[in-house]
Amino acid sequence: MSKFFVTTPIYYVNDAPHIGHAYTTILADVLGRYHRAAGDEVFFLTGLDEHGQKVKQAAEKRGATPQAHCDDLVPRFLNLWKRLDIRYDDFVRTTQERHKKIVQLVLQKVHENGDIYTDEYEGWYSVAEERFITEAEYESGQFRDVKKLKEKNYFFKMSKYQHRLIEYIEQHPDFIRPEHRKNEMLGFLRQPLGDLCISRPKARMDWGIEIPFDRDYVTYVWFDALVNYISIPGYGSDEEKFKKWWPADVHLIGKDILTTHSIYWTTMLFSLGLPLPGTIFAHGWWLIGETKMSKSLGNVVNPLDLINTYGVDAVRYYLMREMVLGLDANFTPDSFIKCFNSDLANDFGNLLNRVSGLIQKNHGGKIPEPGAVTEHESLIQMNANVLPGSVKLLISQFKVQEALMETLLFVQSLNKYMEIQAPWKLAKTDMKAANRVLYTAAEGLRIATIMLAPVMPEKTAAVLSILGAEDTKPVWGQLRPGTPLKSHPPLFPRIEVEKA
Ligand code: MSP
């Protein structure tokens, strides 16, 4: 048995979660469920990033303390994850004591290693980004909320690790995925890497974790947030737990936070003498039509609205099916309905309806005997037995979309088989043949259903219960003839466009 440790970014507590946040969290959940099903021990960590200027300002506006403000906002995330069937193993809040004390320990260690120094710094500070930006970034005009600041601060010697990092990335082809993101980071590292300002004077901003060797300062939000990936699995508090889980197998992130993860975080780990995560996987953005989602444009998609209209599994399926590894994806109501109707209503749902309808009608409502098989059934059996291995391989490469496509192709082949064999006709002339076809289709459906379970936990559990096959494995021949089928409403009724 091996272990699988997967993380999501910890989300800023201030922003209401939208489909972009839901996407990464569902992706982590889906990977976690595939790994659990394969027998791996899984640790899935998610949570919230609660410190920093933006939270402080928002709290002030409401007349609340930052902590009370955060406490008020947390349920928005917890409720959404519950509705989305997210099975995380731990949920971190950066204001928790268990996290704060480890951030301080990390600062202390990095300091003792001689990797922290003070300096007077003058530069442009972007409140929106919570960091100093370079002169070139300032001139690009792309940053909001920028002001000139001059102050004494603490700096982390990131530059010291530049060459080691380049070498590491070059020697570990799976470290930054997908490939084009790796090249982007290597390109970035061709220029000299500066050091990282990791403190904020309390006099300017006090909502953060105090620097242990200078109580007039708090640490920079990113230095705080990134540490969650080790503070929660036990760094500095539970040796055994930490040894078991670290390094993480994958940090799932959006492309906009690749630099902080692949450069800030990795050099911090170098300084601590810790191994680096297996993969940093940067996915693309969900666009609304062709545009970026943003509060000011008023085009933010609330996942709860989608769940209320179409059900949680349809939302999970759509998000996993539509985004190709590493590329941006467009959310439109049209593409949602198209995806639902073709994959779930026409292919998967239809196979279930036909199989269970015919078994009820012509076979006494019980799984029929397979009898002796022909080459048609052998081919289906062979494909069914190959499918779990292909899905496993694709999942190990984070290709969830392709794993779904493979499974759907198999479902389509079963529908085709049903059409060609026409067991409703066979039932009148050759009952044994009709039995064989329905057993084969039902058994194929069972295996496809198990393959879809990590993406659609509720609906697939319903299908397996209908087939009386709750605890079965994706190996051919586990469906027991004679098992009564449960009756059921259509699980994926077509969405009529006018209604939508
Ligand atoms: N708090 C930091 C992360 C710290 S991790 C140690 C942060 N939070 S965030 O809430 O702003 O963003 C979290 C994630 O949501 C990022 O990975 C970001 O890429 C992702 N998304 C935000 N909008 C998105 C889309 N429209 N589409 C897909 N993901 C997007 O950054």
PDB file of N, CA, C and O in Angstrom, residues 83-137:
ATOM      1  N   ARG A  83     -21.697  20.362   0.588  1.00  0.00           N
ATOM      2  CA  ARG A  83     -22.645  20.172  -0.528  1.00  0.00           C
ATOM      3  C   ARG A  83     -21.981  19.506  -1.715  1.00  0.00           C
ATOM      4  O   ARG A  83     -22.615  18.782  -2.479  1.00  0.00           O
ATOM      5  N   LEU A  84     -20.689  19.764  -1.890  1.00  0.00           N
ATOM      6  CA  LEU A  84     -19.974  19.194  -3.040  1.00  0.00           C
ATOM      7  C   LEU A  84     -19.385  17.809  -2.751  1.00  0.00           C
ATOM      8  O   LEU A  84     -18.644  17.272  -3.560  1.00  0.00           O
ATOM      9  N   ASP A  85     -19.721  17.244  -1.590  1.00  0.00           N
ATOM     10  CA  ASP A  85     -19.200  15.914  -1.226  1.00  0.00           C
ATOM     11  C   ASP A  85     -17.685  15.862  -1.183  1.00  0.00           C
ATOM     12  O   ASP A  85     -17.068  14.895  -1.643  1.00  0.00           O
ATOM     13  N   ILE A  86     -17.073  16.906  -0.654  1.00  0.00           N
ATOM     14  CA  ILE A  86     -15.614  16.939  -0.569  1.00  0.00           C
ATOM     15  C   ILE A  86     -15.184  16.187   0.696  1.00  0.00           C
ATOM     16  O   ILE A  86     -15.548  16.576   1.804  1.00  0.00           O
ATOM     17  N   ARG A  87     -14.394  15.132   0.471  1.00  0.00           N
ATOM     18  CA  ARG A  87     -13.974  14.303   1.610  1.00  0.00           C
ATOM     19  C   ARG A  87     -12.535  14.629   1.986  1.00  0.00           C
ATOM     20  O   ARG A  87     -11.613  13.883   1.658  1.00  0.00           O
ATOM     21  N   TYR A  88     -12.331  15.800   2.630  1.00  0.00           N
ATOM     22  CA  TYR A  88     -10.964  16.150   3.009  1.00  0.00           C
ATOM     23  C   TYR A  88     -10.613  15.484   4.331  1.00  0.00           C
ATOM     24  O   TYR A  88     -11.506  15.100   5.096  1.00  0.00           O
ATOM     25  N   ASP A  89      -9.324  15.361   4.582  1.00  0.00           N
ATOM     26  CA  ASP A  89      -8.890  14.738   5.831  1.00  0.00           C
ATOM     27  C   ASP A  89      -8.548  15.763   6.894  1.00  0.00           C
ATOM     28  O   ASP A  89      -8.600  15.478   8.081  1.00  0.00           O
ATOM     29  N   ASP A  90      -8.140  16.966   6.450  1.00  0.00           N
ATOM     30  CA  ASP A  90      -7.915  18.024   7.436  1.00  0.00           C
ATOM     31  C   ASP A  90      -8.205  19.361   6.781  1.00  0.00           C
ATOM     32  O   ASP A  90      -8.095  19.515   5.565  1.00  0.00           O
ATOM     33  N   PHE A  91      -8.633  20.299   7.597  1.00  0.00           N
ATOM     34  CA  PHE A  91      -9.003  21.627   7.122  1.00  0.00           C
ATOM     35  C   PHE A  91      -8.257  22.631   7.985  1.00  0.00           C
ATOM     36  O   PHE A  91      -8.500  22.736   9.183  1.00  0.00           O
ATOM     37  N   VAL A  92      -7.305  23.335   7.372  1.00  0.00           N
ATOM     38  CA  VAL A  92      -6.470  24.246   8.151  1.00  0.00           C
ATOM     39  C   VAL A  92      -7.022  25.671   8.067  1.00  0.00           C
ATOM     40  O   VAL A  92      -7.556  26.076   7.034  1.00  0.00           O
ATOM     41  N   ARG A  93      -6.927  26.366   9.163  1.00  0.00           N
ATOM     42  CA  ARG A  93      -7.141  27.821   9.148  1.00  0.00           C
ATOM     43  C   ARG A  93      -5.834  28.402   9.654  1.00  0.00           C
ATOM     44  O   ARG A  93      -5.339  27.985  10.702  1.00  0.00           O
ATOM     45  N   THR A  94      -5.299  29.403   8.947  1.00  0.00           N
ATOM     46  CA  THR A  94      -3.965  29.884   9.323  1.00  0.00           C
ATOM     47  C   THR A  94      -3.969  30.622  10.662  1.00  0.00           C
ATOM     48  O   THR A  94      -2.912  30.947  11.179  1.00  0.00           O
ATOM     49  N   THR A  95      -5.171  30.880  11.205  1.00  0.00           N
ATOM     50  CA  THR A  95      -5.224  31.518  12.522  1.00  0.00           C
ATOM     51  C   THR A  95      -5.187  30.484  13.647  1.00  0.00           C
ATOM     52  O   THR A  95      -5.211  30.860  14.823  1.00  0.00           O
ATOM     53  N   GLN A  96      -5.160  29.213  13.297  1.00  0.00           N
ATOM     54  CA  GLN A  96      -5.101  28.191  14.352  1.00  0.00           C
ATOM     55  C   GLN A  96      -3.722  28.149  14.994  1.00  0.00           C
ATOM     56  O   GLN A  96      -2.704  28.262  14.305  1.00  0.00           O
ATOM     57  N   GLU A  97      -3.731  27.912  16.315  1.00  0.00           N
ATOM     58  CA  GLU A  97      -2.492  27.851  17.074  1.00  0.00           C
ATOM     59  C   GLU A  97      -1.535  26.809  16.502  1.00  0.00           C
ATOM     60  O   GLU A  97      -0.333  27.029  16.385  1.00  0.00           O
ATOM     61  N   ARG A  98      -2.071  25.643  16.129  1.00  0.00           N
ATOM     62  CA  ARG A  98      -1.230  24.541  15.633  1.00  0.00           C
ATOM     63  C   ARG A  98      -0.449  24.963  14.392  1.00  0.00           C
ATOM     64  O   ARG A  98       0.621  24.442  14.119  1.00  0.00           O
ATOM     65  N   HIS A  99      -0.992  25.899  13.629  1.00  0.00           N
ATOM     66  CA  HIS A  99      -0.291  26.386  12.440  1.00  0.00           C
ATOM     67  C   HIS A  99       0.661  27.517  12.810  1.00  0.00           C
ATOM     68  O   HIS A  99       1.823  27.534  12.403  1.00  0.00           O
ATOM     69  N   LYS A 100       0.163  28.467  13.606  1.00  0.00           N
ATOM     70  CA  LYS A 100       0.957  29.670  13.930  1.00  0.00           C
ATOM     71  C   LYS A 100       2.289  29.300  14.584  1.00  0.00           C
ATOM     72  O   LYS A 100       3.336  29.869  14.250  1.00  0.00           O
ATOM     73  N   LYS A 101       2.243  28.341  15.503  1.00  0.00           N
ATOM     74  CA  LYS A 101       3.496  28.045  16.213  1.00  0.00           C
ATOM     75  C   LYS A 101       4.525  27.402  15.274  1.00  0.00           C
ATOM     76  O   LYS A 101       5.731  27.567  15.459  1.00  0.00           O
ATOM     77  N   ILE A 102       4.048  26.699  14.252  1.00  0.00           N
ATOM     78  CA  ILE A 102       5.000  26.075  13.325  1.00  0.00           C
ATOM     79  C   ILE A 102       5.577  27.122  12.367  1.00  0.00           C
ATOM     80  O   ILE A 102       6.746  27.064  11.984  1.00  0.00           O
ATOM     81  N   VAL A 103       4.755  28.111  11.999  1.00  0.00           N
ATOM     82  CA  VAL A 103       5.288  29.197  11.172  1.00  0.00           C
ATOM     83  C   VAL A 103       6.435  29.878  11.928  1.00  0.00           C
ATOM     84  O   VAL A 103       7.498  30.177  11.361  1.00  0.00           O
ATOM     85  N   GLN A 104       6.226  30.074  13.223  1.00  0.00           N
ATOM     86  CA  GLN A 104       7.282  30.709  14.029  1.00  0.00           C
ATOM     87  C   GLN A 104       8.521  29.826  14.123  1.00  0.00           C
ATOM     88  O   GLN A 104       9.645  30.308  14.031  1.00  0.00           O
ATOM     89  N   LEU A 105       8.288  28.541  14.260  1.00  0.00           N
ATOM     90  CA  LEU A 105       9.417  27.596  14.303  1.00  0.00           C
ATOM     91  C   LEU A 105      10.204  27.648  12.983  1.00  0.00           C
ATOM     92  O   LEU A 105      11.437  27.660  12.964  1.00  0.00           O
ATOM     93  N   VAL A 106       9.471  27.698  11.879  1.00  0.00           N
ATOM     94  CA  VAL A 106      10.112  27.747  10.559  1.00  0.00           C
ATOM     95  C   VAL A 106      10.944  29.029  10.440  1.00  0.00           C
ATOM     96  O   VAL A 106      12.101  28.996  10.013  1.00  0.00           O
ATOM     97  N   LEU A 107      10.357  30.146  10.852  1.00  0.00           N
ATOM     98  CA  LEU A 107      11.086  31.416  10.789  1.00  0.00           C
ATOM     99  C   LEU A 107      12.371  31.336  11.617  1.00  0.00           C
ATOM    100  O   LEU A 107      13.446  31.770  11.183  1.00  0.00           O
ATOM    101  N   GLN A 108      12.246  30.766  12.802  1.00  0.00           N
ATOM    102  CA  GLN A 108      13.391  30.637  13.691  1.00  0.00           C
ATOM    103  C   GLN A 108      14.502  29.809  13.039  1.00  0.00           C
ATOM    104  O   GLN A 108      15.667  30.192  13.035  1.00  0.00           O
ATOM    105  N   LYS A 109      14.099  28.686  12.452  1.00  0.00           N
ATOM    106  CA  LYS A 109      15.095  27.792  11.834  1.00  0.00           C
ATOM    107  C   LYS A 109      15.774  28.449  10.651  1.00  0.00           C
ATOM    108  O   LYS A 109      16.992  28.364  10.489  1.00  0.00           O
ATOM    109  N   VAL A 110      14.964  29.082   9.802  1.00  0.00           N
ATOM    110  CA  VAL A 110      15.525  29.711   8.613  1.00  0.00           C
ATOM    111  C   VAL A 110      16.470  30.840   9.040  1.00  0.00           C
ATOM    112  O   VAL A 110      17.529  31.051   8.454  1.00  0.00           O
ATOM    113  N   HIS A 111      16.107  31.518  10.112  1.00  0.00           N
ATOM    114  CA  HIS A 111      16.927  32.584  10.677  1.00  0.00           C
ATOM    115  C   HIS A 111      18.255  32.017  11.195  1.00  0.00           C
ATOM    116  O   HIS A 111      19.338  32.534  10.882  1.00  0.00           O
ATOM    117  N   GLU A 112      18.145  30.917  11.959  1.00  0.00           N
ATOM    118  CA  GLU A 112      19.363  30.287  12.492  1.00  0.00           C
ATOM    119  C   GLU A 112      20.280  29.784  11.388  1.00  0.00           C
ATOM    120  O   GLU A 112      21.504  29.742  11.550  1.00  0.00           O
ATOM    121  N   ASN A 113      19.702  29.413  10.273  1.00  0.00           N
ATOM    122  CA  ASN A 113      20.519  28.970   9.133  1.00  0.00           C
ATOM    123  C   ASN A 113      21.207  30.132   8.440  1.00  0.00           C
ATOM    124  O   ASN A 113      21.894  29.940   7.432  1.00  0.00           O
ATOM    125  N   GLY A 114      20.951  31.331   8.904  1.00  0.00           N
ATOM    126  CA  GLY A 114      21.570  32.500   8.289  1.00  0.00           C
ATOM    127  C   GLY A 114      20.896  32.934   6.994  1.00  0.00           C
ATOM    128  O   GLY A 114      21.493  33.644   6.186  1.00  0.00           O
ATOM    129  N   ASP A 115      19.639  32.515   6.808  1.00  0.00           N
ATOM    130  CA  ASP A 115      18.963  32.853   5.556  1.00  0.00           C
ATOM    131  C   ASP A 115      18.002  34.034   5.689  1.00  0.00           C
ATOM    132  O   ASP A 115      17.213  34.301   4.780  1.00  0.00           O
ATOM    133  N   ILE A 116      18.051  34.729   6.842  1.00  0.00           N
ATOM    134  CA  ILE A 116      17.184  35.905   6.999  1.00  0.00           C
ATOM    135  C   ILE A 116      18.044  37.104   7.419  1.00  0.00           C
ATOM    136  O   ILE A 116      18.931  36.972   8.270  1.00  0.00           O
ATOM    137  N   TYR A 117      17.840  38.240   6.799  1.00  0.00           N
ATOM    138  CA  TYR A 117      18.563  39.460   7.175  1.00  0.00           C
ATOM    139  C   TYR A 117      17.611  40.651   7.112  1.00  0.00           C
ATOM    140  O   TYR A 117      16.514  40.551   6.532  1.00  0.00           O
ATOM    141  N   THR A 118      18.033  41.779   7.719  1.00  0.00           N
ATOM    142  CA  THR A 118      17.169  42.961   7.639  1.00  0.00           C
ATOM    143  C   THR A 118      17.751  43.960   6.649  1.00  0.00           C
ATOM    144  O   THR A 118      18.962  43.999   6.421  1.00  0.00           O
ATOM    145  N   ASP A 119      16.868  44.750   6.112  1.00  0.00           N
ATOM    146  CA  ASP A 119      17.316  45.767   5.170  1.00  0.00           C
ATOM    147  C   ASP A 119      16.257  46.867   5.102  1.00  0.00           C
ATOM    148  O   ASP A 119      15.079  46.636   5.379  1.00  0.00           O
ATOM    149  N   GLU A 120      16.733  48.030   4.731  1.00  0.00           N
ATOM    150  CA  GLU A 120      15.812  49.147   4.483  1.00  0.00           C
ATOM    151  C   GLU A 120      15.381  48.996   3.030  1.00  0.00           C
ATOM    152  O   GLU A 120      16.220  48.827   2.149  1.00  0.00           O
ATOM    153  N   TYR A 121      14.115  49.016   2.803  1.00  0.00           N
ATOM    154  CA  TYR A 121      13.675  48.784   1.435  1.00  0.00           C
ATOM    155  C   TYR A 121      12.703  49.859   1.012  1.00  0.00           C
ATOM    156  O   TYR A 121      11.792  50.229   1.750  1.00  0.00           O
ATOM    157  N   GLU A 122      12.896  50.326  -0.200  1.00  0.00           N
ATOM    158  CA  GLU A 122      11.938  51.289  -0.739  1.00  0.00           C
ATOM    159  C   GLU A 122      11.404  50.732  -2.038  1.00  0.00           C
ATOM    160  O   GLU A 122      12.178  50.322  -2.910  1.00  0.00           O
ATOM    161  N   GLY A 123      10.100  50.683  -2.158  1.00  0.00           N
ATOM    162  CA  GLY A 123       9.564  50.136  -3.411  1.00  0.00           C
ATOM    163  C   GLY A 123       8.058  50.284  -3.479  1.00  0.00           C
ATOM    164  O   GLY A 123       7.421  50.850  -2.595  1.00  0.00           O
ATOM    165  N   TRP A 124       7.515  49.776  -4.583  1.00  0.00           N
ATOM    166  CA  TRP A 124       6.074  49.826  -4.804  1.00  0.00           C
ATOM    167  C   TRP A 124       5.433  48.632  -4.136  1.00  0.00           C
ATOM    168  O   TRP A 124       5.852  47.499  -4.344  1.00  0.00           O
ATOM    169  N   TYR A 125       4.390  48.901  -3.374  1.00  0.00           N
ATOM    170  CA  TYR A 125       3.692  47.814  -2.688  1.00  0.00           C
ATOM    171  C   TYR A 125       2.275  47.713  -3.230  1.00  0.00           C
ATOM    172  O   TYR A 125       1.540  48.694  -3.294  1.00  0.00           O
ATOM    173  N   SER A 126       1.901  46.504  -3.655  1.00  0.00           N
ATOM    174  CA  SER A 126       0.538  46.305  -4.133  1.00  0.00           C
ATOM    175  C   SER A 126      -0.288  45.664  -3.023  1.00  0.00           C
ATOM    176  O   SER A 126      -0.009  44.544  -2.609  1.00  0.00           O
ATOM    177  N   VAL A 127      -1.288  46.396  -2.564  1.00  0.00           N
ATOM    178  CA  VAL A 127      -2.127  45.867  -1.488  1.00  0.00           C
ATOM    179  C   VAL A 127      -2.937  44.690  -2.022  1.00  0.00           C
ATOM    180  O   VAL A 127      -3.119  43.671  -1.348  1.00  0.00           O
ATOM    181  N   ALA A 128      -3.391  44.803  -3.281  1.00  0.00           N
ATOM    182  CA  ALA A 128      -4.196  43.725  -3.866  1.00  0.00           C
ATOM    183  C   ALA A 128      -3.412  42.422  -3.891  1.00  0.00           C
ATOM    184  O   ALA A 128      -3.961  41.362  -3.620  1.00  0.00           O
ATOM    185  N   GLU A 129      -2.117  42.500  -4.216  1.00  0.00           N
ATOM    186  CA  GLU A 129      -1.281  41.298  -4.307  1.00  0.00           C
ATOM    187  C   GLU A 129      -0.602  40.975  -2.981  1.00  0.00           C
ATOM    188  O   GLU A 129       0.032  39.931  -2.850  1.00  0.00           O
ATOM    189  N   GLU A 130      -0.644  41.900  -2.059  1.00  0.00           N
ATOM    190  CA  GLU A 130       0.024  41.732  -0.768  1.00  0.00           C
ATOM    191  C   GLU A 130       1.525  41.505  -0.934  1.00  0.00           C
ATOM    192  O   GLU A 130       2.112  40.635  -0.293  1.00  0.00           O
ATOM    193  N   ARG A 131       2.158  42.247  -1.845  1.00  0.00           N
ATOM    194  CA  ARG A 131       3.610  42.100  -1.963  1.00  0.00           C
ATOM    195  C   ARG A 131       4.207  43.322  -2.629  1.00  0.00           C
ATOM    196  O   ARG A 131       3.504  44.102  -3.283  1.00  0.00           O
ATOM    197  N   PHE A 132       5.538  43.449  -2.448  1.00  0.00           N
ATOM    198  CA  PHE A 132       6.264  44.476  -3.190  1.00  0.00           C
ATOM    199  C   PHE A 132       6.352  44.030  -4.640  1.00  0.00           C
ATOM    200  O   PHE A 132       6.629  42.862  -4.917  1.00  0.00           O
ATOM    201  N   ILE A 133       6.110  44.959  -5.555  1.00  0.00           N
ATOM    202  CA  ILE A 133       6.245  44.595  -6.964  1.00  0.00           C
ATOM    203  C   ILE A 133       7.481  45.291  -7.517  1.00  0.00           C
ATOM    204  O   ILE A 133       7.965  46.276  -6.945  1.00  0.00           O
ATOM    205  N   THR A 134       7.981  44.780  -8.630  1.00  0.00           N
ATOM    206  CA  THR A 134       9.201  45.351  -9.205  1.00  0.00           C
ATOM    207  C   THR A 134       8.836  46.622  -9.976  1.00  0.00           C
ATOM    208  O   THR A 134       7.662  46.865 -10.284  1.00  0.00           O
ATOM    209  N   GLU A 135       9.864  47.379 -10.321  1.00  0.00           N
ATOM    210  CA  GLU A 135       9.659  48.604 -11.096  1.00  0.00           C
ATOM    211  C   GLU A 135       8.957  48.268 -12.427  1.00  0.00           C
ATOM    212  O   GLU A 135       8.023  48.956 -12.838  1.00  0.00           O
ATOM    213  N   ALA A 136       9.412  47.189 -13.054  1.00  0.00           N
ATOM    214  CA  ALA A 136       8.821  46.795 -14.348  1.00  0.00           C
ATOM    215  C   ALA A 136       7.349  46.431 -14.169  1.00  0.00           C
ATOM    216  O   ALA A 136       6.494  46.807 -14.986  1.00  0.00           O
ATOM    217  N   GLU A 137       7.034  45.731 -13.099  1.00  0.00           N
ATOM    218  CA  GLU A 137       5.638  45.368 -12.848  1.00  0.00           C
ATOM    219  C   GLU A 137       4.806  46.628 -12.619  1.00  0.00           C
ATOM    220  O   GLU A 137       3.683  46.746 -13.109  1.00  0.00           O
TER     221      GLU A 137
END
